[in-house]
Amino acid sequence: KQWYQRRVRGDAMRSVLSGRNEETLRPILSFLVKHVTDPKHCTVLVDVTHILADLYSSILGMSPAIDALFERLRKRLQWEIRVQEQYMKLQGAMECIFTASGLE
């Protein structure tokens, strides 16, 4: 059931996000750059990011403003991935220390 709900939501988002021009795409991309890593919204916003990348990758290079926003979004996501990787390494190291000291 969950995969079906996700598919329906994805289809609805694709419909809402398609057919936009630079003026209507710019605020969405700006919002994503600012909020895509917010834990309260990241699940939905990552889905939106995937859909936008799929819908609008063919127009990259046609608008410097849109290109810049996609680049900022890419950098923001790369930064977040690096932060999460460091967090996971730290968590693993702490678990090893706690296990070795008997503080589990």
PDB file of N, CA and C in Angstrom:
ATOM      1  N   LYS A   1       0.825  -1.202   0.000  1.00  0.00           N
ATOM      2  CA  LYS A   1       0.000   0.000   0.000  1.00  0.00           C
ATOM      3  C   LYS A   1       0.864   1.258   0.000  1.00  0.00           C
ATOM      4  N   GLN A   2       1.965   1.248   0.741  1.00  0.00           N
ATOM      5  CA  GLN A   2       2.811   2.432   0.829  1.00  0.00           C
ATOM      6  C   GLN A   2       3.413   2.782  -0.535  1.00  0.00           C
ATOM      7  N   TRP A   3       3.855   1.807  -1.306  1.00  0.00           N
ATOM      8  CA  TRP A   3       4.428   2.088  -2.631  1.00  0.00           C
ATOM      9  C   TRP A   3       3.382   2.722  -3.542  1.00  0.00           C
ATOM     10  N   TYR A   4       2.124   2.282  -3.402  1.00  0.00           N
ATOM     11  CA  TYR A   4       1.051   2.830  -4.224  1.00  0.00           C
ATOM     12  C   TYR A   4       0.802   4.304  -3.869  1.00  0.00           C
ATOM     13  N   GLN A   5       0.755   4.595  -2.576  1.00  0.00           N
ATOM     14  CA  GLN A   5       0.552   5.975  -2.142  1.00  0.00           C
ATOM     15  C   GLN A   5       1.696   6.863  -2.622  1.00  0.00           C
ATOM     16  N   ARG A   6       2.913   6.353  -2.548  1.00  0.00           N
ATOM     17  CA  ARG A   6       4.074   7.109  -3.009  1.00  0.00           C
ATOM     18  C   ARG A   6       3.987   7.353  -4.513  1.00  0.00           C
ATOM     19  N   ARG A   7       3.524   6.361  -5.252  1.00  0.00           N
ATOM     20  CA  ARG A   7       3.386   6.496  -6.709  1.00  0.00           C
ATOM     21  C   ARG A   7       2.326   7.542  -7.059  1.00  0.00           C
ATOM     22  N   VAL A   8       1.200   7.491  -6.369  1.00  0.00           N
ATOM     23  CA  VAL A   8       0.131   8.461  -6.611  1.00  0.00           C
ATOM     24  C   VAL A   8       0.620   9.864  -6.281  1.00  0.00           C
ATOM     25  N   ARG A   9       1.297  10.009  -5.151  1.00  0.00           N
ATOM     26  CA  ARG A   9       1.828  11.318  -4.762  1.00  0.00           C
ATOM     27  C   ARG A   9       2.836  11.803  -5.800  1.00  0.00           C
ATOM     28  N   GLY A  10       3.697  10.908  -6.271  1.00  0.00           N
ATOM     29  CA  GLY A  10       4.681  11.277  -7.288  1.00  0.00           C
ATOM     30  C   GLY A  10       4.028  11.712  -8.581  1.00  0.00           C
ATOM     31  N   ASP A  11       2.996  10.988  -9.004  1.00  0.00           N
ATOM     32  CA  ASP A  11       2.283  11.367 -10.229  1.00  0.00           C
ATOM     33  C   ASP A  11       1.610  12.733 -10.070  1.00  0.00           C
ATOM     34  N   ALA A  12       1.028  12.972  -8.907  1.00  0.00           N
ATOM     35  CA  ALA A  12       0.374  14.260  -8.651  1.00  0.00           C
ATOM     36  C   ALA A  12       1.408  15.389  -8.652  1.00  0.00           C
ATOM     37  N   MET A  13       2.557  15.159  -8.005  1.00  0.00           N
ATOM     38  CA  MET A  13       3.596  16.190  -7.981  1.00  0.00           C
ATOM     39  C   MET A  13       4.133  16.443  -9.385  1.00  0.00           C
ATOM     40  N   ARG A  14       4.328  15.392 -10.153  1.00  0.00           N
ATOM     41  CA  ARG A  14       4.825  15.551 -11.523  1.00  0.00           C
ATOM     42  C   ARG A  14       3.858  16.418 -12.334  1.00  0.00           C
ATOM     43  N   SER A  15       2.581  16.187 -12.152  1.00  0.00           N
ATOM     44  CA  SER A  15       1.571  16.968 -12.865  1.00  0.00           C
ATOM     45  C   SER A  15       1.622  18.443 -12.466  1.00  0.00           C
ATOM     46  N   VAL A  16       1.749  18.690 -11.172  1.00  0.00           N
ATOM     47  CA  VAL A  16       1.782  20.065 -10.658  1.00  0.00           C
ATOM     48  C   VAL A  16       3.063  20.788 -11.075  1.00  0.00           C
ATOM     49  N   LEU A  17       4.175  20.069 -11.135  1.00  0.00           N
ATOM     50  CA  LEU A  17       5.466  20.696 -11.406  1.00  0.00           C
ATOM     51  C   LEU A  17       5.795  20.828 -12.892  1.00  0.00           C
ATOM     52  N   SER A  18       5.085  20.129 -13.743  1.00  0.00           N
ATOM     53  CA  SER A  18       5.420  20.164 -15.172  1.00  0.00           C
ATOM     54  C   SER A  18       4.888  21.424 -15.841  1.00  0.00           C
ATOM     55  N   GLY A  19       5.471  21.757 -16.967  1.00  0.00           N
ATOM     56  CA  GLY A  19       4.995  22.876 -17.781  1.00  0.00           C
ATOM     57  C   GLY A  19       5.308  24.248 -17.237  1.00  0.00           C
ATOM     58  N   ARG A  20       6.280  24.362 -16.376  1.00  0.00           N
ATOM     59  CA  ARG A  20       6.611  25.660 -15.781  1.00  0.00           C
ATOM     60  C   ARG A  20       7.625  26.402 -16.642  1.00  0.00           C
ATOM     61  N   ASN A  21       7.601  27.719 -16.520  1.00  0.00           N
ATOM     62  CA  ASN A  21       8.603  28.544 -17.191  1.00  0.00           C
ATOM     63  C   ASN A  21       9.592  29.047 -16.140  1.00  0.00           C
ATOM     64  N   GLU A  22      10.531  29.851 -16.586  1.00  0.00           N
ATOM     65  CA  GLU A  22      11.567  30.328 -15.667  1.00  0.00           C
ATOM     66  C   GLU A  22      10.978  31.074 -14.469  1.00  0.00           C
ATOM     67  N   GLU A  23       9.987  31.892 -14.705  1.00  0.00           N
ATOM     68  CA  GLU A  23       9.395  32.695 -13.630  1.00  0.00           C
ATOM     69  C   GLU A  23       8.676  31.842 -12.585  1.00  0.00           C
ATOM     70  N   THR A  24       8.059  30.749 -12.994  1.00  0.00           N
ATOM     71  CA  THR A  24       7.330  29.913 -12.034  1.00  0.00           C
ATOM     72  C   THR A  24       8.197  28.790 -11.469  1.00  0.00           C
ATOM     73  N   LEU A  25       9.308  28.497 -12.132  1.00  0.00           N
ATOM     74  CA  LEU A  25      10.222  27.473 -11.641  1.00  0.00           C
ATOM     75  C   LEU A  25      11.205  28.033 -10.617  1.00  0.00           C
ATOM     76  N   ARG A  26      11.582  29.291 -10.799  1.00  0.00           N
ATOM     77  CA  ARG A  26      12.576  29.918  -9.923  1.00  0.00           C
ATOM     78  C   ARG A  26      12.183  29.881  -8.438  1.00  0.00           C
ATOM     79  N   PRO A  27      10.954  30.243  -8.048  1.00  0.00           N
ATOM     80  CA  PRO A  27      10.623  30.211  -6.611  1.00  0.00           C
ATOM     81  C   PRO A  27      10.643  28.796  -6.028  1.00  0.00           C
ATOM     82  N   ILE A  28      10.278  27.821  -6.818  1.00  0.00           N
ATOM     83  CA  ILE A  28      10.300  26.437  -6.327  1.00  0.00           C
ATOM     84  C   ILE A  28      11.734  25.997  -6.070  1.00  0.00           C
ATOM     85  N   LEU A  29      12.615  26.279  -7.020  1.00  0.00           N
ATOM     86  CA  LEU A  29      14.019  25.908  -6.843  1.00  0.00           C
ATOM     87  C   LEU A  29      14.648  26.660  -5.672  1.00  0.00           C
ATOM     88  N   SER A  30      14.317  27.919  -5.518  1.00  0.00           N
ATOM     89  CA  SER A  30      14.833  28.699  -4.382  1.00  0.00           C
ATOM     90  C   SER A  30      14.371  28.102  -3.060  1.00  0.00           C
ATOM     91  N   PHE A  31      13.115  27.707  -2.992  1.00  0.00           N
ATOM     92  CA  PHE A  31      12.585  27.083  -1.788  1.00  0.00           C
ATOM     93  C   PHE A  31      13.328  25.776  -1.500  1.00  0.00           C
ATOM     94  N   LEU A  32      13.559  24.978  -2.535  1.00  0.00           N
ATOM     95  CA  LEU A  32      14.266  23.712  -2.350  1.00  0.00           C
ATOM     96  C   LEU A  32      15.683  23.937  -1.845  1.00  0.00           C
ATOM     97  N   VAL A  33      16.384  24.903  -2.419  1.00  0.00           N
ATOM     98  CA  VAL A  33      17.747  25.188  -1.972  1.00  0.00           C
ATOM     99  C   VAL A  33      17.752  25.501  -0.481  1.00  0.00           C
ATOM    100  N   LYS A  34      16.777  26.243  -0.043  1.00  0.00           N
ATOM    101  CA  LYS A  34      16.720  26.672   1.363  1.00  0.00           C
ATOM    102  C   LYS A  34      16.256  25.558   2.306  1.00  0.00           C
ATOM    103  N   HIS A  35      15.330  24.701   1.869  1.00  0.00           N
ATOM    104  CA  HIS A  35      14.662  23.792   2.802  1.00  0.00           C
ATOM    105  C   HIS A  35      14.857  22.296   2.545  1.00  0.00           C
ATOM    106  N   VAL A  36      15.549  21.911   1.485  1.00  0.00           N
ATOM    107  CA  VAL A  36      15.610  20.495   1.130  1.00  0.00           C
ATOM    108  C   VAL A  36      16.250  19.636   2.227  1.00  0.00           C
ATOM    109  N   THR A  37      17.103  20.204   3.043  1.00  0.00           N
ATOM    110  CA  THR A  37      17.750  19.420   4.096  1.00  0.00           C
ATOM    111  C   THR A  37      17.054  19.540   5.453  1.00  0.00           C
ATOM    112  N   ASP A  38      15.959  20.241   5.515  1.00  0.00           N
ATOM    113  CA  ASP A  38      15.191  20.358   6.762  1.00  0.00           C
ATOM    114  C   ASP A  38      14.571  18.998   7.083  1.00  0.00           C
ATOM    115  N   PRO A  39      14.904  18.414   8.227  1.00  0.00           N
ATOM    116  CA  PRO A  39      14.396  17.077   8.551  1.00  0.00           C
ATOM    117  C   PRO A  39      12.866  16.957   8.533  1.00  0.00           C
ATOM    118  N   LYS A  40      12.171  18.055   8.799  1.00  0.00           N
ATOM    119  CA  LYS A  40      10.704  18.002   8.814  1.00  0.00           C
ATOM    120  C   LYS A  40      10.121  17.795   7.421  1.00  0.00           C
ATOM    121  N   HIS A  41      10.870  18.213   6.393  1.00  0.00           N
ATOM    122  CA  HIS A  41      10.320  18.208   5.041  1.00  0.00           C
ATOM    123  C   HIS A  41      11.159  17.444   4.023  1.00  0.00           C
ATOM    124  N   CYS A  42      12.313  16.928   4.439  1.00  0.00           N
ATOM    125  CA  CYS A  42      13.261  16.424   3.444  1.00  0.00           C
ATOM    126  C   CYS A  42      12.717  15.255   2.629  1.00  0.00           C
ATOM    127  N   THR A  43      11.906  14.400   3.190  1.00  0.00           N
ATOM    128  CA  THR A  43      11.396  13.256   2.421  1.00  0.00           C
ATOM    129  C   THR A  43      10.610  13.733   1.201  1.00  0.00           C
ATOM    130  N   VAL A  44       9.700  14.653   1.410  1.00  0.00           N
ATOM    131  CA  VAL A  44       8.895  15.162   0.301  1.00  0.00           C
ATOM    132  C   VAL A  44       9.742  16.023  -0.632  1.00  0.00           C
ATOM    133  N   LEU A  45      10.605  16.866  -0.065  1.00  0.00           N
ATOM    134  CA  LEU A  45      11.379  17.780  -0.903  1.00  0.00           C
ATOM    135  C   LEU A  45      12.430  17.061  -1.746  1.00  0.00           C
ATOM    136  N   VAL A  46      12.960  15.970  -1.253  1.00  0.00           N
ATOM    137  CA  VAL A  46      13.878  15.180  -2.076  1.00  0.00           C
ATOM    138  C   VAL A  46      13.112  14.570  -3.250  1.00  0.00           C
ATOM    139  N   ASP A  47      11.893  14.117  -3.007  1.00  0.00           N
ATOM    140  CA  ASP A  47      11.053  13.621  -4.106  1.00  0.00           C
ATOM    141  C   ASP A  47      10.798  14.722  -5.137  1.00  0.00           C
ATOM    142  N   VAL A  48      10.486  15.918  -4.661  1.00  0.00           N
ATOM    143  CA  VAL A  48      10.252  17.049  -5.559  1.00  0.00           C
ATOM    144  C   VAL A  48      11.519  17.352  -6.361  1.00  0.00           C
ATOM    145  N   THR A  49      12.659  17.305  -5.704  1.00  0.00           N
ATOM    146  CA  THR A  49      13.930  17.554  -6.381  1.00  0.00           C
ATOM    147  C   THR A  49      14.164  16.546  -7.499  1.00  0.00           C
ATOM    148  N   HIS A  50      13.903  15.276  -7.220  1.00  0.00           N
ATOM    149  CA  HIS A  50      14.065  14.236  -8.251  1.00  0.00           C
ATOM    150  C   HIS A  50      13.139  14.499  -9.441  1.00  0.00           C
ATOM    151  N   ILE A  51      11.912  14.842  -9.148  1.00  0.00           N
ATOM    152  CA  ILE A  51      10.942  15.090 -10.225  1.00  0.00           C
ATOM    153  C   ILE A  51      11.369  16.290 -11.061  1.00  0.00           C
ATOM    154  N   LEU A  52      11.778  17.378 -10.392  1.00  0.00           N
ATOM    155  CA  LEU A  52      12.218  18.562 -11.137  1.00  0.00           C
ATOM    156  C   LEU A  52      13.444  18.261 -11.991  1.00  0.00           C
ATOM    157  N   ALA A  53      14.380  17.514 -11.442  1.00  0.00           N
ATOM    158  CA  ALA A  53      15.572  17.164 -12.222  1.00  0.00           C
ATOM    159  C   ALA A  53      15.183  16.351 -13.446  1.00  0.00           C
ATOM    160  N   ASP A  54      14.245  15.444 -13.279  1.00  0.00           N
ATOM    161  CA  ASP A  54      13.778  14.636 -14.400  1.00  0.00           C
ATOM    162  C   ASP A  54      13.044  15.483 -15.438  1.00  0.00           C
ATOM    163  N   LEU A  55      12.174  16.358 -14.967  1.00  0.00           N
ATOM    164  CA  LEU A  55      11.375  17.176 -15.884  1.00  0.00           C
ATOM    165  C   LEU A  55      12.183  18.238 -16.620  1.00  0.00           C
ATOM    166  N   TYR A  56      13.159  18.840 -15.939  1.00  0.00           N
ATOM    167  CA  TYR A  56      13.794  20.029 -16.489  1.00  0.00           C
ATOM    168  C   TYR A  56      15.280  19.867 -16.823  1.00  0.00           C
ATOM    169  N   SER A  57      15.827  18.678 -16.728  1.00  0.00           N
ATOM    170  CA  SER A  57      17.251  18.504 -17.065  1.00  0.00           C
ATOM    171  C   SER A  57      17.520  18.833 -18.525  1.00  0.00           C
ATOM    172  N   SER A  58      16.532  18.641 -19.377  1.00  0.00           N
ATOM    173  CA  SER A  58      16.726  18.912 -20.806  1.00  0.00           C
ATOM    174  C   SER A  58      16.837  20.405 -21.130  1.00  0.00           C
ATOM    175  N   ILE A  59      16.396  21.271 -20.208  1.00  0.00           N
ATOM    176  CA  ILE A  59      16.474  22.714 -20.488  1.00  0.00           C
ATOM    177  C   ILE A  59      17.682  23.377 -19.837  1.00  0.00           C
ATOM    178  N   LEU A  60      18.493  22.593 -19.125  1.00  0.00           N
ATOM    179  CA  LEU A  60      19.682  23.181 -18.516  1.00  0.00           C
ATOM    180  C   LEU A  60      20.550  23.779 -19.617  1.00  0.00           C
ATOM    181  N   GLY A  61      21.074  24.947 -19.350  1.00  0.00           N
ATOM    182  CA  GLY A  61      21.869  25.663 -20.332  1.00  0.00           C
ATOM    183  C   GLY A  61      21.087  26.734 -21.071  1.00  0.00           C
ATOM    184  N   MET A  62      19.784  26.760 -20.882  1.00  0.00           N
ATOM    185  CA  MET A  62      18.959  27.750 -21.577  1.00  0.00           C
ATOM    186  C   MET A  62      18.682  28.994 -20.741  1.00  0.00           C
ATOM    187  N   SER A  63      18.805  28.859 -19.418  1.00  0.00           N
ATOM    188  CA  SER A  63      18.540  29.982 -18.525  1.00  0.00           C
ATOM    189  C   SER A  63      19.619  30.032 -17.447  1.00  0.00           C
ATOM    190  N   PRO A  64      20.449  31.071 -17.456  1.00  0.00           N
ATOM    191  CA  PRO A  64      21.490  31.174 -16.427  1.00  0.00           C
ATOM    192  C   PRO A  64      20.926  31.173 -14.999  1.00  0.00           C
ATOM    193  N   ALA A  65      19.770  31.783 -14.800  1.00  0.00           N
ATOM    194  CA  ALA A  65      19.175  31.831 -13.458  1.00  0.00           C
ATOM    195  C   ALA A  65      18.759  30.442 -12.987  1.00  0.00           C
ATOM    196  N   ILE A  66      18.130  29.671 -13.857  1.00  0.00           N
ATOM    197  CA  ILE A  66      17.697  28.316 -13.503  1.00  0.00           C
ATOM    198  C   ILE A  66      18.912  27.413 -13.325  1.00  0.00           C
ATOM    199  N   ASP A  67      19.888  27.559 -14.207  1.00  0.00           N
ATOM    200  CA  ASP A  67      21.118  26.774 -14.089  1.00  0.00           C
ATOM    201  C   ASP A  67      21.786  27.029 -12.736  1.00  0.00           C
ATOM    202  N   ALA A  68      21.844  28.289 -12.333  1.00  0.00           N
ATOM    203  CA  ALA A  68      22.484  28.648 -11.065  1.00  0.00           C
ATOM    204  C   ALA A  68      21.728  28.039  -9.886  1.00  0.00           C
ATOM    205  N   LEU A  69      20.403  28.044  -9.940  1.00  0.00           N
ATOM    206  CA  LEU A  69      19.621  27.461  -8.851  1.00  0.00           C
ATOM    207  C   LEU A  69      19.790  25.945  -8.790  1.00  0.00           C
ATOM    208  N   PHE A  70      19.802  25.279  -9.923  1.00  0.00           N
ATOM    209  CA  PHE A  70      20.050  23.837  -9.922  1.00  0.00           C
ATOM    210  C   PHE A  70      21.450  23.534  -9.374  1.00  0.00           C
ATOM    211  N   GLU A  71      22.411  24.371  -9.710  1.00  0.00           N
ATOM    212  CA  GLU A  71      23.772  24.179  -9.200  1.00  0.00           C
ATOM    213  C   GLU A  71      23.825  24.391  -7.690  1.00  0.00           C
ATOM    214  N   ARG A  72      23.155  25.418  -7.196  1.00  0.00           N
ATOM    215  CA  ARG A  72      23.094  25.642  -5.739  1.00  0.00           C
ATOM    216  C   ARG A  72      22.421  24.474  -5.038  1.00  0.00           C
ATOM    217  N   LEU A  73      21.372  23.941  -5.644  1.00  0.00           N
ATOM    218  CA  LEU A  73      20.672  22.789  -5.073  1.00  0.00           C
ATOM    219  C   LEU A  73      21.596  21.574  -5.047  1.00  0.00           C
ATOM    220  N   ARG A  74      22.329  21.359  -6.124  1.00  0.00           N
ATOM    221  CA  ARG A  74      23.271  20.240  -6.178  1.00  0.00           C
ATOM    222  C   ARG A  74      24.327  20.365  -5.084  1.00  0.00           C
ATOM    223  N   LYS A  75      24.882  21.565  -4.923  1.00  0.00           N
ATOM    224  CA  LYS A  75      25.897  21.790  -3.893  1.00  0.00           C
ATOM    225  C   LYS A  75      25.328  21.605  -2.493  1.00  0.00           C
ATOM    226  N   ARG A  76      24.107  22.058  -2.292  1.00  0.00           N
ATOM    227  CA  ARG A  76      23.458  21.902  -0.974  1.00  0.00           C
ATOM    228  C   ARG A  76      23.274  20.425  -0.637  1.00  0.00           C
ATOM    229  N   LEU A  77      22.854  19.650  -1.613  1.00  0.00           N
ATOM    230  CA  LEU A  77      22.667  18.217  -1.389  1.00  0.00           C
ATOM    231  C   LEU A  77      24.001  17.510  -1.171  1.00  0.00           C
ATOM    232  N   GLN A  78      25.023  17.893  -1.919  1.00  0.00           N
ATOM    233  CA  GLN A  78      26.349  17.305  -1.706  1.00  0.00           C
ATOM    234  C   GLN A  78      26.857  17.615  -0.303  1.00  0.00           C
ATOM    235  N   TRP A  79      26.662  18.854   0.135  1.00  0.00           N
ATOM    236  CA  TRP A  79      27.075  19.240   1.483  1.00  0.00           C
ATOM    237  C   TRP A  79      26.352  18.387   2.525  1.00  0.00           C
ATOM    238  N   GLU A  80      25.054  18.219   2.358  1.00  0.00           N
ATOM    239  CA  GLU A  80      24.271  17.433   3.311  1.00  0.00           C
ATOM    240  C   GLU A  80      24.726  15.976   3.324  1.00  0.00           C
ATOM    241  N   ILE A  81      25.041  15.427   2.177  1.00  0.00           N
ATOM    242  CA  ILE A  81      25.525  14.050   2.116  1.00  0.00           C
ATOM    243  C   ILE A  81      26.843  13.927   2.884  1.00  0.00           C
ATOM    244  N   ARG A  82      27.745  14.884   2.703  1.00  0.00           N
ATOM    245  CA  ARG A  82      29.012  14.849   3.445  1.00  0.00           C
ATOM    246  C   ARG A  82      28.775  14.944   4.955  1.00  0.00           C
ATOM    247  N   VAL A  83      27.862  15.812   5.369  1.00  0.00           N
ATOM    248  CA  VAL A  83      27.550  15.940   6.796  1.00  0.00           C
ATOM    249  C   VAL A  83      26.997  14.619   7.335  1.00  0.00           C
ATOM    250  N   GLN A  84      26.085  13.998   6.611  1.00  0.00           N
ATOM    251  CA  GLN A  84      25.503  12.728   7.055  1.00  0.00           C
ATOM    252  C   GLN A  84      26.550  11.620   7.114  1.00  0.00           C
ATOM    253  N   GLU A  85      27.470  11.600   6.135  1.00  0.00           N
ATOM    254  CA  GLU A  85      28.550  10.603   6.158  1.00  0.00           C
ATOM    255  C   GLU A  85      29.428  10.789   7.389  1.00  0.00           C
ATOM    256  N   GLN A  86      29.766  12.042   7.711  1.00  0.00           N
ATOM    257  CA  GLN A  86      30.574  12.314   8.899  1.00  0.00           C
ATOM    258  C   GLN A  86      29.823  11.920  10.168  1.00  0.00           C
ATOM    259  N   TYR A  87      28.534  12.197  10.201  1.00  0.00           N
ATOM    260  CA  TYR A  87      27.710  11.822  11.345  1.00  0.00           C
ATOM    261  C   TYR A  87      27.718  10.301  11.538  1.00  0.00           C
ATOM    262  N   MET A  88      27.581   9.560  10.441  1.00  0.00           N
ATOM    263  CA  MET A  88      27.556   8.098  10.534  1.00  0.00           C
ATOM    264  C   MET A  88      28.910   7.562  11.015  1.00  0.00           C
ATOM    265  N   LYS A  89      30.010   8.156  10.549  1.00  0.00           N
ATOM    266  CA  LYS A  89      31.337   7.744  11.008  1.00  0.00           C
ATOM    267  C   LYS A  89      31.496   8.009  12.498  1.00  0.00           C
ATOM    268  N   LEU A  90      31.063   9.183  12.919  1.00  0.00           N
ATOM    269  CA  LEU A  90      31.146   9.536  14.335  1.00  0.00           C
ATOM    270  C   LEU A  90      30.294   8.601  15.179  1.00  0.00           C
ATOM    271  N   GLN A  91      29.101   8.319  14.718  1.00  0.00           N
ATOM    272  CA  GLN A  91      28.219   7.419  15.451  1.00  0.00           C
ATOM    273  C   GLN A  91      28.848   6.036  15.565  1.00  0.00           C
ATOM    274  N   GLY A  92      29.453   5.553  14.491  1.00  0.00           N
ATOM    275  CA  GLY A  92      30.123   4.249  14.527  1.00  0.00           C
ATOM    276  C   GLY A  92      31.288   4.237  15.497  1.00  0.00           C
ATOM    277  N   ALA A  93      32.070   5.306  15.500  1.00  0.00           N
ATOM    278  CA  ALA A  93      33.199   5.399  16.418  1.00  0.00           C
ATOM    279  C   ALA A  93      32.723   5.421  17.866  1.00  0.00           C
ATOM    280  N   MET A  94      31.654   6.160  18.128  1.00  0.00           N
ATOM    281  CA  MET A  94      31.116   6.226  19.489  1.00  0.00           C
ATOM    282  C   MET A  94      30.587   4.871  19.932  1.00  0.00           C
ATOM    283  N   GLU A  95      29.939   4.142  19.042  1.00  0.00           N
ATOM    284  CA  GLU A  95      29.449   2.809  19.401  1.00  0.00           C
ATOM    285  C   GLU A  95      30.595   1.881  19.743  1.00  0.00           C
ATOM    286  N   CYS A  96      31.703   1.976  19.002  1.00  0.00           N
ATOM    287  CA  CYS A  96      32.876   1.156  19.306  1.00  0.00           C
ATOM    288  C   CYS A  96      33.437   1.502  20.691  1.00  0.00           C
ATOM    289  N   ILE A  97      33.510   2.790  20.967  1.00  0.00           N
ATOM    290  CA  ILE A  97      34.027   3.215  22.274  1.00  0.00           C
ATOM    291  C   ILE A  97      33.100   2.743  23.386  1.00  0.00           C
ATOM    292  N   PHE A  98      31.799   2.901  23.225  1.00  0.00           N
ATOM    293  CA  PHE A  98      30.858   2.473  24.252  1.00  0.00           C
ATOM    294  C   PHE A  98      30.886   0.963  24.440  1.00  0.00           C
ATOM    295  N   THR A  99      31.000   0.229  23.346  1.00  0.00           N
ATOM    296  CA  THR A  99      31.062  -1.232  23.431  1.00  0.00           C
ATOM    297  C   THR A  99      32.324  -1.657  24.158  1.00  0.00           C
ATOM    298  N   ALA A 100      33.452  -1.049  23.822  1.00  0.00           N
ATOM    299  CA  ALA A 100      34.737  -1.396  24.459  1.00  0.00           C
ATOM    300  C   ALA A 100      34.747  -1.054  25.939  1.00  0.00           C
ATOM    301  N   SER A 101      34.043  -0.015  26.316  1.00  0.00           N
ATOM    302  CA  SER A 101      34.041   0.402  27.722  1.00  0.00           C
ATOM    303  C   SER A 101      32.889  -0.217  28.509  1.00  0.00           C
ATOM    304  N   GLY A 102      32.041  -0.978  27.824  1.00  0.00           N
ATOM    305  CA  GLY A 102      30.931  -1.630  28.514  1.00  0.00           C
ATOM    306  C   GLY A 102      29.777  -0.706  28.839  1.00  0.00           C
ATOM    307  N   LEU A 103      29.641   0.398  28.118  1.00  0.00           N
ATOM    308  CA  LEU A 103      28.573   1.384  28.396  1.00  0.00           C
ATOM    309  C   LEU A 103      27.381   1.237  27.466  1.00  0.00           C
ATOM    310  N   GLU A 104      27.244   0.129  26.801  1.00  0.00           N
ATOM    311  CA  GLU A 104      26.136  -0.034  25.862  1.00  0.00           C
ATOM    312  C   GLU A 104      24.880   0.294  26.520  1.00  0.00           C
TER     313      GLU A 104
END
